[in-house]
CSV table of C-alpha atoms in Angstrom, one decimal:
chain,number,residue,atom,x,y,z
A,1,UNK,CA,115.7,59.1,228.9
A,2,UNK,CA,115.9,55.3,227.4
A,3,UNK,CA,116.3,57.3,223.7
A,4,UNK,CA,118.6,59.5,225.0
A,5,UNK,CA,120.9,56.9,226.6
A,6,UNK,CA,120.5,55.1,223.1
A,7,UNK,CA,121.6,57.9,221.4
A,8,UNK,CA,124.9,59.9,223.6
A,9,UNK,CA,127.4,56.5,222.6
A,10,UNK,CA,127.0,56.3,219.3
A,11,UNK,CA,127.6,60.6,219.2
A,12,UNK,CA,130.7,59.7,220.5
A,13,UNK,CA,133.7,60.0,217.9
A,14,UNK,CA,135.0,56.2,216.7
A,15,UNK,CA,138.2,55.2,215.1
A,16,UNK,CA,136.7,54.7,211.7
A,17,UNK,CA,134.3,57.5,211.6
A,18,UNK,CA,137.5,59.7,212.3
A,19,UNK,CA,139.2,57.7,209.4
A,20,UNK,CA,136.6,58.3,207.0
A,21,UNK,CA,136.3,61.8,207.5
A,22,UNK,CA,140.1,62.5,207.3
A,23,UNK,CA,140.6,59.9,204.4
A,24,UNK,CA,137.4,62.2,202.5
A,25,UNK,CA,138.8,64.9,203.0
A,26,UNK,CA,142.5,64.2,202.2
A,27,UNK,CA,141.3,63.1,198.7
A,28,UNK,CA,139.4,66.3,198.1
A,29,UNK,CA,142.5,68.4,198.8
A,30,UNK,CA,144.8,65.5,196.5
A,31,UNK,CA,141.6,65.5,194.0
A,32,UNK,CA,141.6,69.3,194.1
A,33,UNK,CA,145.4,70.0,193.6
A,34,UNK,CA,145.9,66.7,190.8
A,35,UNK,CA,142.8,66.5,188.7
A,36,UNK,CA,142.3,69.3,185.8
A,37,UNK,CA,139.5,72.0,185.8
A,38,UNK,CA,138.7,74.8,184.2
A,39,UNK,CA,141.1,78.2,186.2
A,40,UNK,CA,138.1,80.8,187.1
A,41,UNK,CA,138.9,84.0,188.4
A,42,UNK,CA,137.5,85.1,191.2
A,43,UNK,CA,136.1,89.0,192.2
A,44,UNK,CA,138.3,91.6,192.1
A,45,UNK,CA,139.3,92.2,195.8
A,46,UNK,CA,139.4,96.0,197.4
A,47,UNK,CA,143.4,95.7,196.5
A,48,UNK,CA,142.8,94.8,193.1
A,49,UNK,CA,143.8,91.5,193.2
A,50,UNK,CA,141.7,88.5,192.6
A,51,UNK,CA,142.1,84.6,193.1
A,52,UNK,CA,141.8,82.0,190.7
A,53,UNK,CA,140.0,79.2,191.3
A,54,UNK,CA,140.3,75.5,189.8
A,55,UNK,CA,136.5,74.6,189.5
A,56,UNK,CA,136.9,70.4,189.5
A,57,UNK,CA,134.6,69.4,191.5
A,58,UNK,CA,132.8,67.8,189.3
A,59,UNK,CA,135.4,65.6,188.0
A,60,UNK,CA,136.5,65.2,191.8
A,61,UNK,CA,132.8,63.9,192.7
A,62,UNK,CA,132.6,61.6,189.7
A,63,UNK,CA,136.1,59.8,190.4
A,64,UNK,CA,135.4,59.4,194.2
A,65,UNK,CA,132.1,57.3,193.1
A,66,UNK,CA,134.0,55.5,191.1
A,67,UNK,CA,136.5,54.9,193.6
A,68,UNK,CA,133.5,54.4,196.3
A,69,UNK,CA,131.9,51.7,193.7
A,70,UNK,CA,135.1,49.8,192.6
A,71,UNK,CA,135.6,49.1,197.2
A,72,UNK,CA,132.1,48.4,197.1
A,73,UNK,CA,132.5,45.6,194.3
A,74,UNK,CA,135.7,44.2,195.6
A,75,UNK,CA,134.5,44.2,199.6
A,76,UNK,CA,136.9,46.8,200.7
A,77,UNK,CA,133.8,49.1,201.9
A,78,UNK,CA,130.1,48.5,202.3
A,79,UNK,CA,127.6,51.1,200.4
A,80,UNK,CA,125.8,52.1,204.1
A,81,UNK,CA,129.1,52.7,205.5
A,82,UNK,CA,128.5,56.3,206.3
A,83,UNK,CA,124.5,55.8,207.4
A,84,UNK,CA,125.9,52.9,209.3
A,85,UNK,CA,128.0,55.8,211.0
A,86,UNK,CA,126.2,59.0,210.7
A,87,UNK,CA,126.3,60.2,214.6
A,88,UNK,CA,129.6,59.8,214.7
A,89,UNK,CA,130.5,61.1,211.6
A,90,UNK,CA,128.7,64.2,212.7
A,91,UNK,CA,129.8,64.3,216.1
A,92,UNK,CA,133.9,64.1,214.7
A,93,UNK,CA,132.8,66.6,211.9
A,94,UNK,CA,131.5,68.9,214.6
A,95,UNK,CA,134.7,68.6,216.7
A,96,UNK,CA,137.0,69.0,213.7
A,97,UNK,CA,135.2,72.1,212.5
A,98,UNK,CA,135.5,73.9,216.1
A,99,UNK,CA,139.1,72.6,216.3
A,100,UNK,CA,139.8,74.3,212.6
A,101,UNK,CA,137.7,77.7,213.5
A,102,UNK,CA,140.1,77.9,216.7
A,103,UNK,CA,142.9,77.6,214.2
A,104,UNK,CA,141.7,80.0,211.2
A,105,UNK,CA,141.0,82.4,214.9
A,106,UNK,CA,144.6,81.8,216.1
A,107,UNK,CA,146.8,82.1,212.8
A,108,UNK,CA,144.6,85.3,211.2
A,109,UNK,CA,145.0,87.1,214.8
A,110,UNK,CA,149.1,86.9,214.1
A,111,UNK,CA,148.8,87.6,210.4
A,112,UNK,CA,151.0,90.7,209.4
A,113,UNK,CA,149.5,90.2,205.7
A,114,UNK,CA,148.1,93.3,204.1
A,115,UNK,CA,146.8,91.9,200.9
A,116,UNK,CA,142.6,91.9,201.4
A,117,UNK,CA,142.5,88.1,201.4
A,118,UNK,CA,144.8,87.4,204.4
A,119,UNK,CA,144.6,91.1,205.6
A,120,UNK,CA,143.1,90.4,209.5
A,121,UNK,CA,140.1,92.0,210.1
A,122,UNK,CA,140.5,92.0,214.4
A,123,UNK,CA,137.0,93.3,216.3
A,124,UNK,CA,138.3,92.7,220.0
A,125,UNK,CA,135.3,90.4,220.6
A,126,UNK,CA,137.1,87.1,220.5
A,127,UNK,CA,133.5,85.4,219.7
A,128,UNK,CA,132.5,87.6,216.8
A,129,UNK,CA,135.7,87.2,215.7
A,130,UNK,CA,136.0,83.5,216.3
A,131,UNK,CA,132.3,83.5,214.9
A,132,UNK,CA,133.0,85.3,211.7
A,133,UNK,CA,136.4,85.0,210.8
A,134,UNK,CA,139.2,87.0,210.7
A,135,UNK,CA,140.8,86.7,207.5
A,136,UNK,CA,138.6,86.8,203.7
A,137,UNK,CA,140.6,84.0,202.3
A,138,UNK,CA,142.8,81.7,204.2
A,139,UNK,CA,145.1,79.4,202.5
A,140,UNK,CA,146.3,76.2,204.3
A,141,UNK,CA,148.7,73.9,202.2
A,142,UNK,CA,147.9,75.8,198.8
A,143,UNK,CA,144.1,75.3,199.4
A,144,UNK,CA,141.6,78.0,199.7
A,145,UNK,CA,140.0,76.4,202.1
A,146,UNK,CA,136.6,78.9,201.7
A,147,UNK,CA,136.2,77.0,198.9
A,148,UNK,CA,137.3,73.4,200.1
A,149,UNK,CA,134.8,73.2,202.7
A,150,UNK,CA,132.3,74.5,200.5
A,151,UNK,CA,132.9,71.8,198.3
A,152,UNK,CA,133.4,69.4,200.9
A,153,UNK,CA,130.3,70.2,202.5
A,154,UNK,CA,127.9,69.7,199.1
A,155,UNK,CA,129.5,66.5,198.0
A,156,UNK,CA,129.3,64.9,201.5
A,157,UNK,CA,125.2,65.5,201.2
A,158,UNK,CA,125.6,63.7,198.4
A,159,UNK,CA,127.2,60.7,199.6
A,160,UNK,CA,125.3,60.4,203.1
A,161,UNK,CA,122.4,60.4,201.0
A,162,UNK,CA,123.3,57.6,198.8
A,163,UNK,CA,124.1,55.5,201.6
A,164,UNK,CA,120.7,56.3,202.9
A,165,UNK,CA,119.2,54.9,200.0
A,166,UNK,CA,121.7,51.9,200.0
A,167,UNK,CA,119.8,50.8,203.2
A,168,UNK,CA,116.7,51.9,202.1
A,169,UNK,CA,117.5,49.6,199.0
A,170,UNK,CA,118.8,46.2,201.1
A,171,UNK,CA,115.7,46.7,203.9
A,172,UNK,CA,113.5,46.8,200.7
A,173,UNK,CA,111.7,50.0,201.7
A,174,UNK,CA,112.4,52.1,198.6
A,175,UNK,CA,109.1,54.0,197.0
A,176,UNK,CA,107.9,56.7,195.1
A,177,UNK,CA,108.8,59.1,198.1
A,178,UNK,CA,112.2,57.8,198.2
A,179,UNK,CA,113.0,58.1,194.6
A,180,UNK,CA,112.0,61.7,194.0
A,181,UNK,CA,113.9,62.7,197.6
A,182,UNK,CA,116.9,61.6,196.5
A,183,UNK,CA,117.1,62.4,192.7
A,184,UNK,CA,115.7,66.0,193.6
A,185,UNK,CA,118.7,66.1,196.0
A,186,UNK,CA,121.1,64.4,193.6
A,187,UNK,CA,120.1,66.6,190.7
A,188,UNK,CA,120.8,69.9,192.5
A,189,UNK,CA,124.4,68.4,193.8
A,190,UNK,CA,125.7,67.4,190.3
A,191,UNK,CA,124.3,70.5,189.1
A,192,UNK,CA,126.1,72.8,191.8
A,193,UNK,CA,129.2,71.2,190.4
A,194,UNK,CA,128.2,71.4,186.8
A,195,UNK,CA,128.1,74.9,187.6
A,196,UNK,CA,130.8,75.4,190.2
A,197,UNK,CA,132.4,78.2,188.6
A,198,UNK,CA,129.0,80.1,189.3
A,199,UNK,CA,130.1,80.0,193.0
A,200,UNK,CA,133.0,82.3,192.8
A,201,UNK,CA,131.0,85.2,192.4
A,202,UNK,CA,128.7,84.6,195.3
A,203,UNK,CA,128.6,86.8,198.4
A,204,UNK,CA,130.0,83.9,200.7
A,205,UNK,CA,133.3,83.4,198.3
A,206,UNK,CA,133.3,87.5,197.3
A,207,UNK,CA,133.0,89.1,201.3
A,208,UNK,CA,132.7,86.5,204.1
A,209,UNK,CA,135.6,85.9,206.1
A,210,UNK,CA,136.2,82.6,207.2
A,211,UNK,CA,135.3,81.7,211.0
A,212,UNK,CA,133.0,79.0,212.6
A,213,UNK,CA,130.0,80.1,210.6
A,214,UNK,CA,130.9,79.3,207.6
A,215,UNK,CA,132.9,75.8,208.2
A,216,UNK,CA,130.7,74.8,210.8
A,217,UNK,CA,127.8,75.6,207.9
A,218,UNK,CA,129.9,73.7,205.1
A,219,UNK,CA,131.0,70.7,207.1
A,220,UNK,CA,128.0,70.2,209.4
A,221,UNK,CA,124.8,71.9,208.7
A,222,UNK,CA,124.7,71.4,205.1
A,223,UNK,CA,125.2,67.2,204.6
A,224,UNK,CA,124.1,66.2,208.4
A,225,UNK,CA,121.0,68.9,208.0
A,226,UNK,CA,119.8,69.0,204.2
A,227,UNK,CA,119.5,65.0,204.9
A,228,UNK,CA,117.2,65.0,207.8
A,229,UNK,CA,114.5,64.0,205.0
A,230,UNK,CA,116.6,61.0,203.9
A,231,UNK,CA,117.3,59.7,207.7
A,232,UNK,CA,112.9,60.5,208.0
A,233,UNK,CA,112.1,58.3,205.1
A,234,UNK,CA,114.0,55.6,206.0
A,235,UNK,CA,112.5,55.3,209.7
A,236,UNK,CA,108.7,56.4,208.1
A,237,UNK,CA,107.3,55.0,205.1
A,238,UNK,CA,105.6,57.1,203.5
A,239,UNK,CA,102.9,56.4,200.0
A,240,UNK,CA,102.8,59.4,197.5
A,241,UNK,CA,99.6,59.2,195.2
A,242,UNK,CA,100.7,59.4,191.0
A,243,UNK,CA,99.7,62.6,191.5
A,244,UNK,CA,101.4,64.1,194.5
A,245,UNK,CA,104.2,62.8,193.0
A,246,UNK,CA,104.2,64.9,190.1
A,247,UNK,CA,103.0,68.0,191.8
A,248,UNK,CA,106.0,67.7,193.7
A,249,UNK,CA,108.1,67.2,190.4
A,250,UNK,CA,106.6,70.7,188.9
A,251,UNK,CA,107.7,72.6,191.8
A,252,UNK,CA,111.5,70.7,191.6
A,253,UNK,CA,111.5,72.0,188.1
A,254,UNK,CA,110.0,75.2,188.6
A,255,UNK,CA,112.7,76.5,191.5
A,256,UNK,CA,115.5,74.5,189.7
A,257,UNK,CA,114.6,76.9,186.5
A,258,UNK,CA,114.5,80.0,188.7
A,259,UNK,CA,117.3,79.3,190.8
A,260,UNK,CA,119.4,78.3,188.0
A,261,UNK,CA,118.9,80.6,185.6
A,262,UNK,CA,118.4,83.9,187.9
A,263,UNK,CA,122.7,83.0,189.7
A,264,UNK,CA,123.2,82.9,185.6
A,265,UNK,CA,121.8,85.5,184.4
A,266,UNK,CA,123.8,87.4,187.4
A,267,UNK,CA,127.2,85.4,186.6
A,268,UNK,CA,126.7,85.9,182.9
A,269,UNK,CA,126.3,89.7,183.6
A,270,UNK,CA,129.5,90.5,185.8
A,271,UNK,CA,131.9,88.6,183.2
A,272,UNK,CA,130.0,90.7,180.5
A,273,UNK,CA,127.2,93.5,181.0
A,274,UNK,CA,126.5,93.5,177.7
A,275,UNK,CA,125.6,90.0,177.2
A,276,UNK,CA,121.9,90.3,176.0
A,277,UNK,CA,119.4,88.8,178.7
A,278,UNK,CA,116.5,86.6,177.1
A,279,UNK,CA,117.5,87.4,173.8
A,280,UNK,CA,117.4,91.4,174.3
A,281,UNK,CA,119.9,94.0,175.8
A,282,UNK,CA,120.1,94.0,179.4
A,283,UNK,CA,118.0,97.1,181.3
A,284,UNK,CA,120.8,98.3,184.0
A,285,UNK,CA,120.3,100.8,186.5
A,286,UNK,CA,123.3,103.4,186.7
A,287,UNK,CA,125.5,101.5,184.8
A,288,UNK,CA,125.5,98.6,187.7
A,289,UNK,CA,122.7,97.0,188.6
A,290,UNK,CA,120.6,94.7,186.7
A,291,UNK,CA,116.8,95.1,186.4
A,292,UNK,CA,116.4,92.3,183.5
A,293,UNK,CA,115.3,88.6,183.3
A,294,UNK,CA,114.8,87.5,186.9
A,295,UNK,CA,116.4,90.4,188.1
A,296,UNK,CA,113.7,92.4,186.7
A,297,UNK,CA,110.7,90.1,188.6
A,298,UNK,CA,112.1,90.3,192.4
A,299,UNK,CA,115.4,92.0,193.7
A,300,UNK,CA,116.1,88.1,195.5
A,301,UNK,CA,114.6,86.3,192.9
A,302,UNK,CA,117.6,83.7,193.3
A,303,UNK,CA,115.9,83.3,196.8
A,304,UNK,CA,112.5,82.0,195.2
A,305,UNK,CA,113.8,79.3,193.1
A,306,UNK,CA,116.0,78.2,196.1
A,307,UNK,CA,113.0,78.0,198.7
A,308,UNK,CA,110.6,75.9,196.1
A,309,UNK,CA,113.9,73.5,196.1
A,310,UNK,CA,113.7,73.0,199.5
A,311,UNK,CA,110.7,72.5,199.9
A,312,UNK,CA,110.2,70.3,196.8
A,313,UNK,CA,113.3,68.2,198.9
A,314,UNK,CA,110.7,67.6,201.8
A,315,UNK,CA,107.4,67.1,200.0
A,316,UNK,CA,108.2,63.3,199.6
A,317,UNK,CA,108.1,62.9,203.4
A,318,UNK,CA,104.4,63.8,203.5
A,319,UNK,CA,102.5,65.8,206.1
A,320,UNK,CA,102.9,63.7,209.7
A,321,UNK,CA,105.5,65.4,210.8
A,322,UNK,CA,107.2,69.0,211.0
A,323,UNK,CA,110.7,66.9,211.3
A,324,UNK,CA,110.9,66.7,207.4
A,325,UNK,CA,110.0,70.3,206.7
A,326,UNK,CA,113.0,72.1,208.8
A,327,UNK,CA,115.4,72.6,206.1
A,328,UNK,CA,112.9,74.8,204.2
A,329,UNK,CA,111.6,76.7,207.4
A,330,UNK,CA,115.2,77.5,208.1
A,331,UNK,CA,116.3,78.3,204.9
A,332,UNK,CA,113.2,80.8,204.9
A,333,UNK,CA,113.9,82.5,208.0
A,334,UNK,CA,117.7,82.5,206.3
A,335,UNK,CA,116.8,84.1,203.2
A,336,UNK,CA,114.8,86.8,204.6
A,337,UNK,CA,117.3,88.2,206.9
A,338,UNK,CA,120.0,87.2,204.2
A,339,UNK,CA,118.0,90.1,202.2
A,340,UNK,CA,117.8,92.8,205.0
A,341,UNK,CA,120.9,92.4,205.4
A,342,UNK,CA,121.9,92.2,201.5
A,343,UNK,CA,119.5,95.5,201.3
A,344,UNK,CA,121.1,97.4,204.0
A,345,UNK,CA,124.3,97.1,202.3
A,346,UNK,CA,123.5,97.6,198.6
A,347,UNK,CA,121.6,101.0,199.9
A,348,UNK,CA,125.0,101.9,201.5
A,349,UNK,CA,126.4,100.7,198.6
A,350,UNK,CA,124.8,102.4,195.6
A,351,UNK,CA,122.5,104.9,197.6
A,352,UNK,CA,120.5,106.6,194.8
A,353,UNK,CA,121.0,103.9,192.0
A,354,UNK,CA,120.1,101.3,194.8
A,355,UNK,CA,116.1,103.9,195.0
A,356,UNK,CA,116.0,103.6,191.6
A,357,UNK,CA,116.3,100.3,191.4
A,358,UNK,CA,114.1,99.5,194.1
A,359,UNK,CA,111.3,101.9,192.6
A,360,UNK,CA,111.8,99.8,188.9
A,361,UNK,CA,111.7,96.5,190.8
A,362,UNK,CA,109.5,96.7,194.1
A,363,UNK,CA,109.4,93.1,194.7
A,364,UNK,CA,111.9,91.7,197.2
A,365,UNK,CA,111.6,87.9,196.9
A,366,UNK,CA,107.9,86.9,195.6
A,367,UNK,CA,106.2,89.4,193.3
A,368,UNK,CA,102.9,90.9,194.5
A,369,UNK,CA,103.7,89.2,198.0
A,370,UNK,CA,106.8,90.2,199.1
């Protein structure tokens, strides 16, 4: 009762916490519109039209620590200034997302568009809809805001981490479990925006609709979840042996390879499905489907790399505690239902290409496992 009573104030929305999520996200929008980027076309829609997309994130991200280290240098802001507010942040980031879902539900409901992106896709269940989305890809001011929260979401896990280690760093409590969390966590950011363009032609951009799920996903679960490790170590120190350390390391680098290079191999192949695949022409089922490279190991093999990158995220926080470990148990129970579902549809989909496929690669996610 005492840690609860600790606890409900500070998950009340301040003044500043509501300043410094509006002031974040009005520079990603001004960063977004301003800064150049490399124009990426997106899938081709059902109505044969496509978006473009201006993939600067990286350039946004490296600016705004520049920005966040030049207030840091002159006093204007102090480095733990999110960890210093992180209930509150979440608790107005919360808000604001059901607050925007209620608005994406209210405007797509009296959309008369009939191009697929703003066409409104109207159930009759207000809470699937609400849930869901109504519209593919809602615009607000000139900004796709699909990809906006996306965006917003993976650079805010950045920064809530690095003001985790800021503390970490002033209470003097930085170790070897520290430094792996947080460049494991840092590496996978900078690399999401290295490779941002990669994002376009995922199934969340391609054919979700926009609704609570998916902003309440980009703007909550992803930076106040995917940290719960950071907020663990710095309450629990925790001593990895030499050699911990670098098993930990080899299974970073092992999911980072396979993650990486089975979303390119699949981004590579759409823009071009001749473009040869480990140094040999691609093996495609019915003219559509690729059974090479990863693709040939496991039907999900994307899923693989992405699940040893979790849990090589919570492997620093040691074994005391399940606390640590709920990102990866999550994302696994994700994942697997992710690829029922992504089965179901590419059966509907490509019926008998989709049984030949399956026959010349019967591995879903982990060969000779699953």
């Amino acid at each position: 009762m005492e840690a609860a009573a600790a606890v409900l104030p500070a998950l009340v929305p301040s003044g500043s916490a509501v300043v410094v999520l509006f002031a974040y996200l009005g520079y990603l929008a001004a960063a977004g519109a301003i800064l150049p980027g490399k124009l990426v076309a997106g899938a081709v829609l059902p109505d044969s039209s496509r978006l473009h997309y201006r993939c600067n994130g990286l350039l946004s991200l490296l600016l705004l620590l520049g920005l966040c280290a030049f207030g840091v240098y002159v006093g204007w802001m102090t480095p733990t200034v999110v960890a210093d507010r992180g209930l509150e942040l979440l608790s107005a980031t919360f808000i604001f997302s059901v607050l925007v879902s209620f608005g994406l539900y209210l405007a797509g409901t009296k959309s008369r568009h009939r191009s697929s992106s703003l066409k409104p896709h109207v159930s009759g269940n207000f809470i699937e809809d609400w849930w869901l989305g109504v519209q593919l890809n809602p615009h607000f001011m000139g900004v796709d805001l699909k990809f906006f929260f996306v965006r917003a979401g993976m650079m805010a896990w950045l920064f809530i981490n690095l003001s985790l280690f800021a503390k970490s760093y002033l209470a003097g409590s930085v170790n070897l479990s520290v430094i792996l969390y947080q460049f494991f966590c840092a590496w996978y950011i900078i690399d999401y925006f290295v490779h941002e363009e990669f994002m376009t032609s995922t199934w969340d951009i391609i054919a979700e609709r926009l609704g609570f799920m998916l902003v309440f996903g980009d703007l909550v679960f992803i930076p106040f979840t995917f940290t719960i490790q950071g907020w663990w170590l710095l309450r629990n120190e925790v001593e990895l042996s030499l050699l911990a350390g670098v098993a930990n390391f080899c299974i970073f680098i092992i999911g980072y390879l396979v993650f990486r290079g089975a979303n390119k191999q699949k981004h590579v192949f759409k823009k071009d499905p001749k473009a040869p695949i480990w140094g040999k022409p691609p093996k495609v089922v019915g003219g559509k489907l690729l059974a090479s490279g990863y693709w040939g190991i496991a039907r999900h093999c994307n899923y693989l790399g992405d699940l040893l990158l979790a849990l090589s995220f919570s492997l620093p926080c040691g074994f005391s505690s399940v606390i640590p470990y709920f990102y990866p148990t999550y994302l696994l129970i994700l994942l697997i239902w992710r690829e029922r579902r992504d089965e179901a549809r590419c059966s509907q989909k490509y019926k008998e290409i989709w049984l030949e496929y399956c026959k010349l690669v019967p591995w879903r996610i982990l060969p000779y496992v699953y």
